[in-house]
Amino acid sequence: MPTPQQPSLIVRQKSPPNIEFPFASLSDWLIPTEQFFVRNHFPSPDIDARDWRLRVGGAVERPIELDLDSIKAMRSTTLSAVVECAGNGRVYYEPPKEGLQWQNGAVGNAAWTGVLLREILEMAGVKPTACEVLLAGADSGVVDTNKKTASPGPIAFARSLPLEKAIADSTILAYSMNEAPLTRDHGYPLRAVVGGWFGMAWVKWITDITVVEQPFLGYWQARDYFRWERNLGEPRLVPLAEMEVKAQIARPVQGAQLIAGQPYRIFGAAWSGEAPIRQVQVCTGDGRGWREGRLLETERPFAWRLWEYMWTPEEVGRYTLRCRAVDGAGSVQPELQRSDCESYAANWIIPVEVTVVPEPQTYQEEFVI
Amino acid sequence: MPTPQQPSLIVRQKSPPNIEFPFASLSDWLIPTEQFFVRNHFPSPDIDARDWRLRVGGAVERPIELDLDSIKAMRSTTLSAVVECAGNGRVYYEPPKEGLQWQNGAVGNAAWTGVLLREILEMAGVKPTACEVLLAGADSGVVDTNKKTASPGPIAFARSLPLEKAIADSTILAYSMNEAPLTRDHGYPLRAVVGGWFGMAWVKWITDITVVEQPFLGYWQARDYFRWERNLGEPRLVPLAEMEVKAQIARPVQGAQLIAGQPYRIFGAAWSGEAPIRQVQVCTGDGRGWREGRLLETERPFAWRLWEYMWTPEEVGRYTLRCRAVDGAGSVQPELQRSDCESYAANWIIPVEVTVVPEPQTYQEEFVI
């Protein structure tokens, strides 16, 4: 039930469901499943686990087919990991860009349980010529009919991972989210969890794993979910992969009123790609520059870090609050929007403007009457 | 000067110039330069040949820089070759597709003189790790601002060729078209001629040749000028390359009136990719099925073939004329539009509808009065 402390979810698109977590209500390190953002391209398939099979084929020694019980009978792994939609923050692009206008809640941290993709691949025996592993979901449809970005007829949602990432400890096929079976909107019965990578790699409702011997330039990594990299003078297409270093302020919200002389807890979350968060810095616009925020809880690989910064504004007035994260690889959140990211990976610093007002004084109120 | 026999060019876009040859006026095997179609993405650069240089770099032993005189001093090659814009025939797509609405005149055959790209590459010494050769023009700009297909800021027109095609006898850097220096709209002072390939590979105003060690997924082969190929169940992006087998009827035109009992010369051109044209067949819709057209002149690799079919319609009525080409690789022009070609490579059979009317009889006219 939504309350003032717990605003309801933000529906960006009703059908297929695309739902944003109200980031201002962030409180826990794990986001409950019923509040977790949903990003679906096609209607969520309604799968009966008794009929569902996972097929593994392509450049393998022994194509296999597994049912859900056999997968659950394998050694299980739990990974607490953050997933951010590559389009999170798109609303901040200037000029505006086409696509769902995500603010900052297309991100969440959850506990995922399943099996290592590596162990499934080992059962099938990956050939030495393998290059990538293609994951395809049971969801499909037609994209952008008649637009220049139209799909060639109906297509499934499908993404490939380089073999190196597919066999990493951070890539699992999960059947459980926050200690319960996956819900339909989150990919029941099986989805990919690709620690450190944007959400488009976290394929839901997986039915087919195909080992391929050439980089797979499918619709979802060549027509969508890519960026440009300039080298040799001209930009070239690179499928999106790792998330980028980013801290977001959950509270105060834009336009909030704080009280002079009273300590306020600036609070948010920070994450990056393969590297852990090292620092979150805060600038309150009071002339004292960037200062160190405090990282909460312990570091866990591929999960986000909550952080806080206690601020006592001394003077009334308008302030611009900013935060920025630094990761273990030395990447620093950029100041400004970049031109090479299509409408994705919006990780530049988003200022939050607040007003500091005088402390209410009871005797003054009495005096007025 | 346009005349009824020689209609003026069809302007599809004024700036940058995109101009179609009126295919109904086809008469000669070579299309004169002033009638040749123009397909430019950006304004034609105004280049002073004294300042212009061709730079060759990347994965080469010795980066070089050449001026126009040095290139003209090399051994010259002349290739008569057809070039078709990949978007030729786009107007026939159903439902309509975005892009310039080319009918059937974004194609032409000319005599191109220049040097083999292979000989330029040999001067620089291609490293054994080379994979493709990237050709970049002096034309540049911003594409589709704010649309989902926007370029990442200003880009040049640039395309890569696989090394195998770059060193083929059919790939030249031309400084002359139809025995005169290139005109500004056709790429002065130097353009690529890539026999058998669609026009997007025929880069104009070339300034930079870069040998690369990975397939180059630039804007013009990943965001534009590609098609989808389905394998492994899901479509994957493939940059456009070879032209596809195609015959077009120049005359009669749609809606023409022919006269019963009088022979009519159905006339057109046919071309394909790397393979020569073997047959053109014609169906006049008079119930006698596909019959053999006559190929004119001799076969020359990479040039088009003009063809004719003499038809004497016996009965008055409405007829649907169709032609189809077969090439030396056995490819036959398809009956129907395909779904995997984006808005390109429209080579399916386009019917031409005509009416056959009675032969005028002078005595009847006298009788009426």
XYZ file of C-alpha atoms in Angstrom:
738
model
C 0.000 0.000 0.000
C 1.582 3.356 -0.905
C 2.073 5.850 1.901
C 3.770 9.284 1.960
C 6.937 7.470 3.093
C 6.443 4.741 0.512
C 5.181 6.210 -2.737
C 3.693 3.844 -5.261
C 5.642 2.605 -8.247
C 5.962 4.851 -11.295
C 4.349 3.318 -14.375
C 6.289 4.404 -17.476
C 4.377 2.108 -19.804
C 1.385 -0.045 -18.995
C 1.698 -2.700 -21.653
C 4.210 -4.233 -21.811
C 4.875 -3.372 -18.146
C 7.679 -0.864 -17.650
C 7.736 0.269 -14.074
C 10.145 2.468 -12.167
C 11.083 2.225 -8.494
C 10.527 5.617 -6.775
C 14.172 6.236 -5.950
C 13.292 8.891 -3.348
C 11.909 6.090 -1.157
C 15.187 4.147 -1.084
C 15.806 2.749 2.401
C 17.133 -0.810 2.267
C 20.151 -2.368 0.678
C 17.929 -4.977 -0.989
C 14.913 -3.721 -2.924
C 11.837 -5.873 -2.285
C 10.676 -7.760 -5.366
C 7.275 -6.033 -5.437
C 9.044 -2.650 -5.619
C 11.767 -3.693 -8.045
C 11.772 -1.898 -11.422
C 10.457 -3.807 -14.440
C 11.810 -3.301 -17.950
C 10.145 -5.552 -20.532
C 10.136 -5.223 -24.316
C 7.268 -7.590 -24.969
C 4.385 -8.937 -22.869
C 5.695 -11.191 -20.090
C 5.225 -14.781 -21.242
C 3.068 -16.947 -19.025
C 5.205 -20.063 -18.710
C 4.196 -23.360 -17.143
C 7.411 -24.705 -15.627
C 6.323 -28.282 -16.392
C 6.456 -27.558 -20.145
C 9.464 -25.250 -20.048
C 12.891 -26.507 -21.154
C 16.319 -24.922 -21.397
C 18.037 -25.912 -24.631
C 21.820 -25.579 -24.980
C 23.235 -25.875 -28.480
C 25.438 -24.342 -31.142
C 29.218 -24.866 -30.882
C 29.018 -27.509 -28.146
C 30.036 -31.174 -27.993
C 26.675 -32.413 -26.668
C 23.508 -30.319 -27.174
C 21.394 -30.715 -24.038
C 17.903 -29.950 -22.819
C 17.181 -29.423 -19.118
C 13.986 -29.054 -17.130
C 13.658 -26.772 -14.119
C 13.971 -29.561 -11.544
C 17.326 -30.691 -12.958
C 18.607 -27.126 -12.792
C 17.437 -26.716 -9.196
C 19.123 -30.007 -8.328
C 22.513 -28.565 -9.346
C 24.853 -26.749 -6.952
C 23.263 -23.354 -6.226
C 24.912 -19.956 -5.967
C 23.541 -16.738 -4.502
C 24.747 -13.356 -5.706
C 23.551 -10.025 -4.335
C 23.856 -7.786 -7.350
C 22.690 -4.439 -8.649
C 21.063 -4.209 -12.062
C 20.554 -0.900 -13.838
C 18.571 -0.490 -17.023
C 20.921 1.034 -19.615
C 18.246 3.706 -20.172
C 18.085 4.760 -16.512
C 18.401 8.564 -16.350
C 17.373 9.031 -20.009
C 15.001 11.845 -18.978
C 18.052 13.970 -18.154
C 19.365 13.937 -21.732
C 19.372 17.325 -23.444
C 17.980 17.650 -26.019
C 15.439 14.932 -25.124
C 15.928 11.493 -26.659
C 13.372 8.956 -27.841
C 12.619 6.029 -25.526
C 11.053 5.421 -22.114
C 11.706 8.509 -19.992
C 13.308 6.795 -17.000
C 14.284 9.121 -14.183
C 16.579 7.387 -11.657
C 14.620 4.373 -10.450
C 15.348 1.886 -13.238
C 17.933 0.333 -10.936
C 17.795 -2.048 -7.983
C 19.813 -4.428 -5.848
C 18.501 -7.906 -5.067
C 19.684 -11.353 -3.984
C 19.669 -13.777 -6.895
C 19.938 -17.549 -6.536
C 20.585 -20.022 -9.304
C 23.347 -21.948 -11.035
C 26.543 -20.723 -12.632
C 26.113 -20.434 -16.406
C 29.605 -21.942 -16.573
C 28.368 -25.209 -15.067
C 25.571 -25.486 -17.634
C 28.068 -24.817 -20.424
C 30.416 -27.458 -19.013
C 27.624 -30.034 -19.201
C 27.274 -29.336 -22.929
C 31.028 -29.060 -23.564
C 31.947 -25.771 -25.234
C 34.023 -26.214 -28.399
C 37.416 -24.458 -28.527
C 36.159 -22.333 -31.445
C 33.514 -20.688 -29.213
C 33.469 -16.910 -29.094
C 30.220 -15.836 -27.438
C 27.186 -17.300 -25.704
C 23.799 -16.181 -26.995
C 20.911 -16.111 -24.507
C 17.372 -15.960 -25.936
C 14.133 -15.444 -24.021
C 10.619 -16.750 -24.576
C 9.388 -13.172 -25.061
C 9.045 -11.935 -28.633
C 7.284 -9.470 -30.894
C 7.693 -6.803 -33.553
C 9.627 -3.613 -32.730
C 9.001 -0.123 -34.166
C 6.857 -1.230 -37.135
C 7.510 1.025 -40.184
C 10.110 3.134 -38.345
C 13.683 3.162 -39.507
C 14.518 1.145 -36.390
C 11.939 -1.570 -37.190
C 12.812 -5.175 -36.465
C 12.855 -7.634 -39.368
C 9.499 -9.141 -38.407
C 8.951 -10.772 -35.006
C 12.079 -11.297 -32.946
C 12.853 -12.668 -29.504
C 14.743 -10.731 -26.882
C 18.260 -12.135 -27.218
C 21.730 -10.962 -26.189
C 25.172 -12.494 -26.396
C 27.922 -12.487 -23.771
C 31.610 -12.871 -24.601
C 32.691 -16.361 -23.535
C 34.923 -14.843 -20.850
C 31.967 -13.172 -19.110
C 29.664 -16.145 -19.683
C 31.979 -18.413 -17.666
C 32.747 -15.857 -14.938
C 31.632 -16.387 -11.329
C 29.434 -13.296 -11.705
C 27.155 -14.821 -14.370
C 24.395 -17.075 -13.109
C 21.069 -18.391 -14.318
C 18.724 -17.467 -11.501
C 15.430 -19.111 -10.550
C 15.055 -17.143 -7.348
C 14.984 -13.446 -6.407
C 15.135 -12.325 -2.781
C 14.627 -15.910 -1.597
C 11.416 -16.573 -3.553
C 10.822 -18.010 -7.028
C 11.089 -15.408 -9.785
C 7.844 -13.608 -10.474
C 6.439 -13.585 -13.990
C 7.559 -9.974 -14.674
C 11.084 -10.773 -13.477
C 11.614 -13.731 -15.789
C 10.017 -16.858 -14.335
C 11.225 -19.563 -14.446
C 14.853 -18.635 -15.310
C 16.727 -15.424 -16.065
C 20.324 -14.334 -16.497
C 22.121 -12.415 -13.765
C 25.213 -10.751 -15.208
C 27.000 -9.001 -12.359
C 28.393 -5.591 -13.284
C 26.518 -5.370 -16.607
C 23.557 -3.259 -17.626
C 20.130 -4.898 -17.483
C 19.826 -5.659 -21.201
C 22.275 -8.523 -20.638
C 20.106 -9.995 -17.875
C 17.883 -11.940 -20.313
C 14.596 -13.129 -18.781
C 12.505 -16.250 -19.499
C 15.555 -17.941 -21.021
C 14.786 -20.891 -23.246
C 17.785 -21.104 -25.570
C 21.520 -20.879 -25.000
C 23.510 -20.975 -28.216
C 27.286 -20.991 -28.293
C 28.449 -19.022 -31.357
C 31.774 -18.760 -33.151
C 31.459 -15.143 -34.353
C 30.386 -12.015 -32.449
C 26.586 -11.986 -32.605
C 25.262 -8.705 -34.019
C 21.613 -9.193 -33.174
C 18.893 -6.570 -33.027
C 19.391 -5.947 -29.304
C 23.063 -5.185 -29.574
C 23.334 -3.663 -33.041
C 20.058 -1.749 -33.428
C 19.543 -1.035 -29.748
C 21.668 -1.130 -26.601
C 24.944 -0.022 -28.117
C 27.196 3.005 -27.929
C 29.708 4.626 -30.216
C 33.444 4.633 -29.638
C 35.607 6.989 -31.601
C 38.929 5.687 -32.758
C 40.586 5.958 -36.167
C 38.694 9.246 -36.336
C 35.289 7.667 -37.031
C 32.830 6.245 -34.489
C 32.234 2.521 -34.396
C 29.420 0.567 -32.771
C 30.117 -1.257 -29.519
C 27.362 -3.265 -27.803
C 26.679 -1.975 -24.296
C 28.128 -4.150 -21.580
C 29.419 -2.989 -18.191
C 27.552 -0.432 -16.143
C 29.343 2.860 -15.534
C 30.351 4.407 -12.225
C 27.413 6.349 -10.764
C 26.074 7.724 -7.494
C 22.513 8.971 -7.112
C 20.960 11.108 -4.366
C 17.738 9.565 -3.040
C 17.097 12.309 -0.452
C 16.698 15.244 -0.219
C 14.589 15.431 -3.365
C 14.642 18.266 -5.867
C 12.956 21.349 -4.336
C 13.125 20.122 -0.739
C 13.277 22.616 2.144
C 15.942 21.998 4.781
C 16.329 23.933 7.995
C 19.360 26.112 8.773
C 21.417 24.851 11.669
C 19.838 21.381 11.641
C 21.852 18.365 10.512
C 20.441 16.652 7.411
C 21.356 13.168 6.157
C 22.000 13.265 2.429
C 21.467 9.659 1.357
C 21.759 7.571 -1.775
C 23.284 4.610 -3.571
C 26.345 4.135 -5.785
C 27.475 1.375 -8.145
C 29.788 0.692 -11.034
C 30.572 -2.171 -13.465
C 33.115 -4.869 -12.681
C 34.961 -2.649 -10.169
C 33.688 -1.917 -6.639
C 32.823 1.574 -5.409
C 35.743 3.205 -3.597
C 34.404 6.680 -2.743
C 31.311 8.802 -2.917
C 31.923 12.535 -2.703
C 29.362 15.226 -2.043
C 29.319 18.900 -2.936
C 26.647 20.956 -1.194
C 27.344 24.187 -3.008
C 28.256 25.994 0.184
C 31.701 26.912 -1.108
C 33.547 24.058 0.557
C 33.953 21.881 -2.533
C 33.847 18.074 -2.664
C 33.820 16.222 0.643
C 33.857 12.541 1.500
C 30.562 10.667 1.950
C 30.407 7.585 4.159
C 29.907 4.196 2.503
C 27.453 2.030 4.451
C 27.590 -1.740 5.108
C 30.462 -3.831 3.808
C 31.573 -4.073 0.216
C 30.126 -6.998 -1.740
C 31.216 -7.535 -5.337
C 28.525 -6.572 -7.914
C 26.147 -5.146 -5.288
C 25.565 -1.441 -4.850
C 26.732 0.620 -1.861
C 24.356 2.819 0.067
C 26.028 5.999 1.315
C 25.291 9.043 3.436
C 26.679 12.481 4.141
C 25.643 14.506 7.164
C 25.236 18.173 6.297
C 24.325 21.042 8.570
C 23.571 24.054 6.407
C 24.441 27.193 8.359
C 22.961 29.898 6.132
C 19.522 30.182 4.582
C 19.445 30.282 0.801
C 19.375 28.073 -2.294
C 21.903 25.247 -2.632
C 22.791 22.819 -5.366
C 23.690 19.364 -4.068
C 25.788 17.009 -6.151
C 27.331 13.599 -5.585
C 29.894 11.640 -7.529
C 31.309 8.168 -7.244
C 34.819 6.828 -7.847
C 35.373 3.118 -8.458
C 38.255 0.760 -7.789
C 39.453 1.072 -11.381
C 39.822 4.828 -10.889
C 36.792 5.794 -12.976
C 35.140 9.005 -11.814
C 31.566 9.952 -12.581
C 31.652 12.609 -15.329
C 30.423 16.188 -14.970
C 28.694 16.390 -18.337
C 26.615 14.413 -20.784
C 28.639 12.612 -23.466
C 27.700 12.479 -27.135
C 28.623 8.873 -27.882
C 26.168 6.943 -25.710
C 23.010 7.086 -27.834
C 20.324 7.537 -25.162
C 22.026 5.224 -22.677
C 24.501 5.119 -19.789
C 23.422 8.511 -18.417
C 25.858 8.636 -15.518
C 26.859 12.282 -15.436
C 26.230 14.266 -12.234
C 22.582 15.317 -11.762
C 22.282 18.285 -9.378
C 19.539 18.432 -6.715
C 18.427 21.951 -5.817
C 17.180 22.635 -2.292
C 16.262 25.662 -0.213
C 17.515 26.174 3.322
C 14.978 28.078 5.427
C 15.272 29.574 8.919
C 14.589 27.421 11.954
C 11.018 28.055 13.098
C 11.104 30.046 16.366
C 8.116 29.556 18.654
C 8.412 32.935 20.422
C 8.213 34.807 17.120
C 4.925 33.142 16.333
C 3.573 34.252 19.720
C 4.898 37.765 19.104
C 3.044 38.164 15.815
C -0.349 37.713 17.452
C 17.973 20.695 -72.152
C 15.071 18.408 -71.303
C 12.813 17.345 -74.158
C 9.854 14.927 -74.296
C 12.323 12.237 -75.358
C 14.824 13.325 -72.705
C 13.013 14.269 -69.508
C 14.916 16.315 -66.981
C 16.490 14.738 -63.906
C 14.276 13.975 -60.914
C 15.306 15.945 -57.842
C 14.589 13.843 -54.722
C 16.330 16.284 -52.368
C 17.735 19.676 -53.208
C 20.349 20.008 -50.489
C 22.388 17.929 -50.215
C 21.814 17.024 -53.878
C 20.036 13.707 -54.381
C 19.055 13.328 -57.983
C 17.525 10.465 -59.907
C 18.081 9.534 -63.537
C 14.727 9.269 -65.362
C 14.979 5.574 -66.141
C 12.272 5.779 -68.804
C 14.756 7.731 -70.932
C 17.391 4.977 -70.905
C 19.002 4.652 -74.315
C 22.749 4.167 -74.065
C 24.922 1.598 -72.364
C 26.891 4.399 -70.681
C 24.930 7.084 -68.837
C 26.337 10.565 -69.520
C 27.807 12.174 -66.396
C 25.338 15.083 -66.446
C 22.457 12.589 -66.323
C 24.013 10.219 -63.810
C 22.159 9.855 -60.478
C 23.628 11.637 -57.461
C 23.306 10.256 -53.918
C 25.058 12.449 -51.334
C 24.608 12.435 -47.543
C 26.258 15.791 -46.917
C 26.968 18.863 -49.043
C 29.532 18.072 -51.729
C 32.882 19.361 -50.475
C 34.574 21.942 -52.673
C 38.095 20.563 -52.878
C 41.138 22.289 -54.391
C 43.220 19.432 -55.770
C 46.414 21.349 -54.940
C 45.644 21.104 -51.217
C 44.086 17.635 -51.305
C 46.057 14.610 -50.066
C 45.289 10.921 -49.797
C 46.559 9.523 -46.477
C 47.097 5.784 -46.060
C 47.607 4.544 -42.506
C 46.561 2.072 -39.833
C 47.920 -1.472 -39.998
C 50.516 -0.710 -42.673
C 54.314 -0.876 -42.706
C 54.785 2.663 -44.055
C 52.027 5.270 -43.697
C 52.019 7.363 -46.877
C 50.515 10.538 -48.207
C 49.936 11.070 -51.919
C 48.900 14.049 -54.013
C 46.710 13.809 -57.096
C 49.574 14.103 -59.568
C 51.393 11.123 -58.031
C 48.232 9.052 -58.290
C 47.666 10.041 -61.908
C 51.286 9.127 -62.628
C 50.627 5.522 -61.585
C 49.466 2.782 -63.953
C 45.835 3.523 -64.816
C 42.890 1.123 -65.137
C 39.507 1.707 -66.728
C 36.455 -0.234 -65.567
C 32.965 0.165 -67.057
C 30.784 -0.604 -64.099
C 27.220 -0.208 -62.916
C 26.518 1.367 -59.540
C 23.128 1.145 -57.884
C 22.175 3.020 -54.738
C 21.156 0.435 -52.145
C 17.932 2.434 -51.718
C 16.973 2.285 -55.413
C 13.354 1.113 -55.660
C 12.554 2.057 -52.058
C 9.307 3.702 -53.221
C 7.970 0.220 -54.021
C 8.192 -0.995 -50.406
C 4.831 -1.746 -48.764
C 4.156 -0.408 -46.205
C 6.232 2.669 -47.124
C 9.648 2.995 -45.496
C 11.492 6.094 -44.300
C 14.225 7.465 -46.561
C 14.559 9.053 -49.985
C 11.777 7.702 -52.179
C 13.905 6.480 -55.088
C 11.948 4.961 -57.950
C 14.214 3.078 -60.373
C 16.750 5.656 -61.539
C 19.265 5.539 -58.687
C 21.417 3.360 -60.882
C 23.801 3.986 -63.747
C 26.626 2.533 -65.772
C 29.751 4.605 -66.505
C 33.400 4.213 -67.478
C 35.667 4.829 -64.493
C 39.402 5.424 -64.748
C 41.883 5.416 -61.900
C 44.342 3.203 -60.055
C 43.821 -0.153 -58.413
C 43.325 0.276 -54.655
C 45.596 -2.781 -54.358
C 48.524 -0.852 -55.807
C 48.067 1.983 -53.311
C 47.925 -0.544 -50.467
C 51.058 -2.250 -51.746
C 52.933 1.070 -51.567
C 52.072 1.311 -47.866
C 52.625 -2.399 -47.152
C 49.591 -4.015 -45.550
C 50.411 -5.882 -42.326
C 49.467 -9.580 -42.159
C 47.018 -8.784 -39.314
C 44.883 -6.636 -41.652
C 41.199 -7.477 -41.895
C 39.458 -4.584 -43.649
C 40.234 -1.325 -45.435
C 38.330 1.731 -44.242
C 37.674 4.478 -46.799
C 36.682 7.912 -45.467
C 35.495 10.909 -47.465
C 35.933 14.639 -46.972
C 32.152 15.031 -46.609
C 30.789 15.128 -43.081
C 27.912 16.309 -40.936
C 25.337 15.356 -38.343
C 22.696 12.730 -39.211
C 19.101 12.562 -37.869
C 19.602 14.949 -34.928
C 17.498 13.843 -31.916
C 16.091 10.812 -33.717
C 16.857 7.353 -32.487
C 19.084 6.954 -35.530
C 21.132 10.091 -34.724
C 24.860 10.058 -35.367
C 27.172 10.620 -32.391
C 27.914 14.225 -33.392
C 29.444 15.067 -36.770
C 30.719 12.111 -38.737
C 32.340 11.609 -42.110
C 30.971 9.285 -44.733
C 33.125 6.193 -44.276
C 32.819 2.532 -45.229
C 35.082 -0.462 -44.915
C 35.781 -3.185 -47.454
C 36.963 -6.672 -46.524
C 40.646 -6.950 -47.476
C 39.764 -9.520 -50.150
C 37.518 -7.056 -51.993
C 39.859 -4.110 -51.401
C 42.670 -5.880 -53.298
C 40.428 -7.267 -56.065
C 40.806 -6.137 -59.689
C 37.283 -4.688 -59.450
C 38.174 -2.079 -56.823
C 39.752 1.108 -58.085
C 40.244 4.663 -56.919
C 38.893 6.680 -59.822
C 39.762 10.232 -60.794
C 37.861 10.108 -64.069
C 34.284 9.303 -65.104
C 33.332 8.840 -68.755
C 36.745 10.140 -69.866
C 36.585 13.452 -67.972
C 37.751 14.419 -64.476
C 35.187 13.605 -61.780
C 32.672 16.372 -61.209
C 32.214 17.782 -57.741
C 28.952 15.878 -57.122
C 30.558 12.625 -58.213
C 33.499 12.825 -55.802
C 36.212 15.058 -57.242
C 39.123 14.509 -56.995
C 39.016 10.791 -56.075
C 36.298 8.233 -55.370
C 36.061 4.505 -54.878
C 34.687 2.262 -57.607
C 33.733 -1.101 -56.127
C 32.533 -3.296 -58.983
C 29.499 -5.411 -58.116
C 28.751 -3.589 -54.845
C 25.982 -1.173 -53.948
C 26.804 2.537 -54.110
C 27.369 3.050 -50.382
C 30.737 1.333 -50.813
C 31.747 3.729 -53.612
C 33.065 6.382 -51.171
C 33.503 9.828 -52.762
C 36.039 12.608 -52.008
C 38.336 10.033 -50.360
C 40.973 11.522 -48.080
C 41.791 8.678 -45.683
C 42.441 5.000 -46.171
C 42.911 3.133 -42.906
C 43.786 -0.533 -42.730
C 42.039 -2.045 -39.685
C 42.486 -5.321 -37.817
C 38.858 -5.835 -36.719
C 35.628 -5.532 -38.738
C 34.742 -1.830 -38.675
C 31.196 -1.299 -37.374
C 30.878 2.353 -38.296
C 27.709 4.404 -38.606
C 27.313 3.691 -42.311
C 27.410 -0.050 -41.965
C 25.874 -0.605 -38.522
C 23.262 2.173 -38.280
C 22.555 2.420 -41.977
C 23.196 0.315 -45.060
C 22.827 -3.092 -43.482
C 20.397 -5.987 -43.668
C 19.336 -8.764 -41.360
C 20.219 -12.377 -41.825
C 18.357 -15.007 -39.831
C 20.344 -17.923 -38.573
C 20.369 -19.506 -35.105
C 16.740 -18.401 -35.009
C 17.487 -14.725 -34.422
C 18.380 -12.073 -37.020
C 21.864 -10.638 -37.058
C 23.159 -7.495 -38.725
C 25.185 -7.811 -41.920
C 26.561 -4.708 -43.669
C 25.252 -4.405 -47.228
C 27.792 -5.351 -49.840
C 27.048 -6.931 -53.235
C 24.208 -5.737 -55.413
C 21.432 -8.245 -56.069
C 20.265 -9.630 -59.383
C 17.752 -7.254 -60.974
C 16.197 -6.320 -64.320
C 14.191 -3.141 -64.818
C 11.853 -2.186 -67.652
C 12.640 1.280 -69.016
C 9.924 1.222 -71.683
C 6.989 0.943 -71.995
C 6.226 3.015 -68.932
C 3.378 2.347 -66.512
C 0.055 3.259 -68.172
C 1.402 3.320 -71.719
C -0.869 2.574 -74.677
C 0.415 0.082 -77.228
C -1.268 -0.803 -80.485
C -2.659 -4.219 -81.239
C -0.855 -6.010 -84.018
C 2.143 -3.672 -83.962
C 5.480 -4.919 -82.680
C 6.735 -3.114 -79.589
C 10.285 -3.197 -78.233
C 10.213 -3.801 -74.457
C 13.567 -2.437 -73.310
C 15.554 -2.183 -70.104
C 18.724 -2.973 -68.210
C 19.809 -5.788 -65.914
C 22.680 -6.236 -63.468
C 23.792 -8.258 -60.488
C 26.679 -8.338 -57.965
C 29.909 -10.201 -58.622
C 28.245 -12.537 -61.140
C 27.340 -11.529 -64.721
C 23.798 -11.508 -66.083
C 22.927 -14.770 -67.863
C 19.284 -14.265 -68.809
C 16.490 -11.754 -68.810
C 13.007 -13.211 -69.106
C 9.823 -11.337 -69.898
C 6.216 -12.124 -69.122
C 3.668 -10.014 -70.983
C 0.599 -11.403 -69.242
C -0.840 -12.744 -72.496
C -0.960 -16.274 -71.103
C 2.250 -17.471 -72.682
C 4.373 -17.322 -69.498
C 8.069 -16.341 -69.261
C 9.969 -15.939 -72.501
C 13.557 -15.149 -73.252
C 14.672 -11.529 -73.735
C 17.709 -10.682 -75.841
C 20.845 -9.407 -74.106
C 22.459 -6.573 -76.082
C 26.167 -5.832 -76.608
C 28.794 -8.143 -75.185
C 29.187 -9.096 -71.560
C 31.638 -6.981 -69.562
C 32.303 -7.866 -65.922
C 30.665 -5.436 -63.465
C 28.808 -3.474 -66.177
C 25.084 -3.767 -66.737
C 23.437 -5.445 -69.735
C 20.834 -3.666 -71.793
C 18.148 -6.032 -73.098
C 15.087 -6.056 -75.311
C 12.085 -8.206 -76.060
C 9.992 -7.697 -79.152
C 6.303 -8.106 -78.419
C 3.382 -7.916 -80.769
C 0.207 -7.829 -78.727
C -2.571 -9.410 -80.737
C -5.611 -8.574 -78.639
C -6.730 -5.262 -77.191
C -6.954 -5.145 -73.389
C -4.938 -4.539 -70.256
C -1.638 -6.351 -69.781
C 0.846 -6.622 -66.935
C 4.458 -6.721 -68.114
C 7.155 -8.195 -65.925
C 10.836 -8.922 -66.364
C 13.261 -10.958 -64.279
C 16.987 -11.536 -64.443
C 19.061 -14.624 -63.718
C 22.770 -14.299 -62.994
C 25.771 -16.575 -63.530
C 25.605 -17.741 -59.903
C 22.057 -18.990 -60.489
C 20.353 -16.214 -58.502
C 16.886 -15.357 -59.806
C 15.118 -12.087 -59.156
C 12.490 -12.742 -56.476
C 8.719 -12.360 -56.955
C 8.037 -10.677 -53.643
C 9.429 -8.158 -51.180
C 11.566 -9.690 -48.405
C 11.338 -8.646 -44.757
C 15.019 -8.704 -43.861
C 16.419 -5.921 -46.040
C 15.505 -2.837 -44.006
C 14.536 -0.387 -46.777
C 17.235 -1.567 -49.174
C 17.992 -3.987 -51.980
C 14.494 -3.733 -53.485
C 15.020 -6.183 -56.342
C 11.709 -7.972 -56.490
C 9.750 -7.892 -59.762
C 7.902 -4.601 -60.342
C 5.004 -5.015 -62.814
C 4.331 -2.429 -65.539
C 0.683 -2.163 -66.574
C -0.155 -1.172 -70.145
C -3.226 -1.006 -72.337
C -3.317 -2.379 -75.856
C -5.659 -0.385 -78.083
C -6.958 -1.081 -81.612
C -4.906 0.039 -84.587
C -6.346 3.355 -85.813
C -8.146 2.803 -89.083
C -8.269 5.802 -91.346
C -11.408 4.742 -93.248
C -13.330 4.580 -89.970
C -12.531 8.204 -89.162
C -13.818 9.228 -92.563
C -16.904 7.154 -92.042
C -17.815 8.903 -88.780
C -18.172 12.289 -90.444
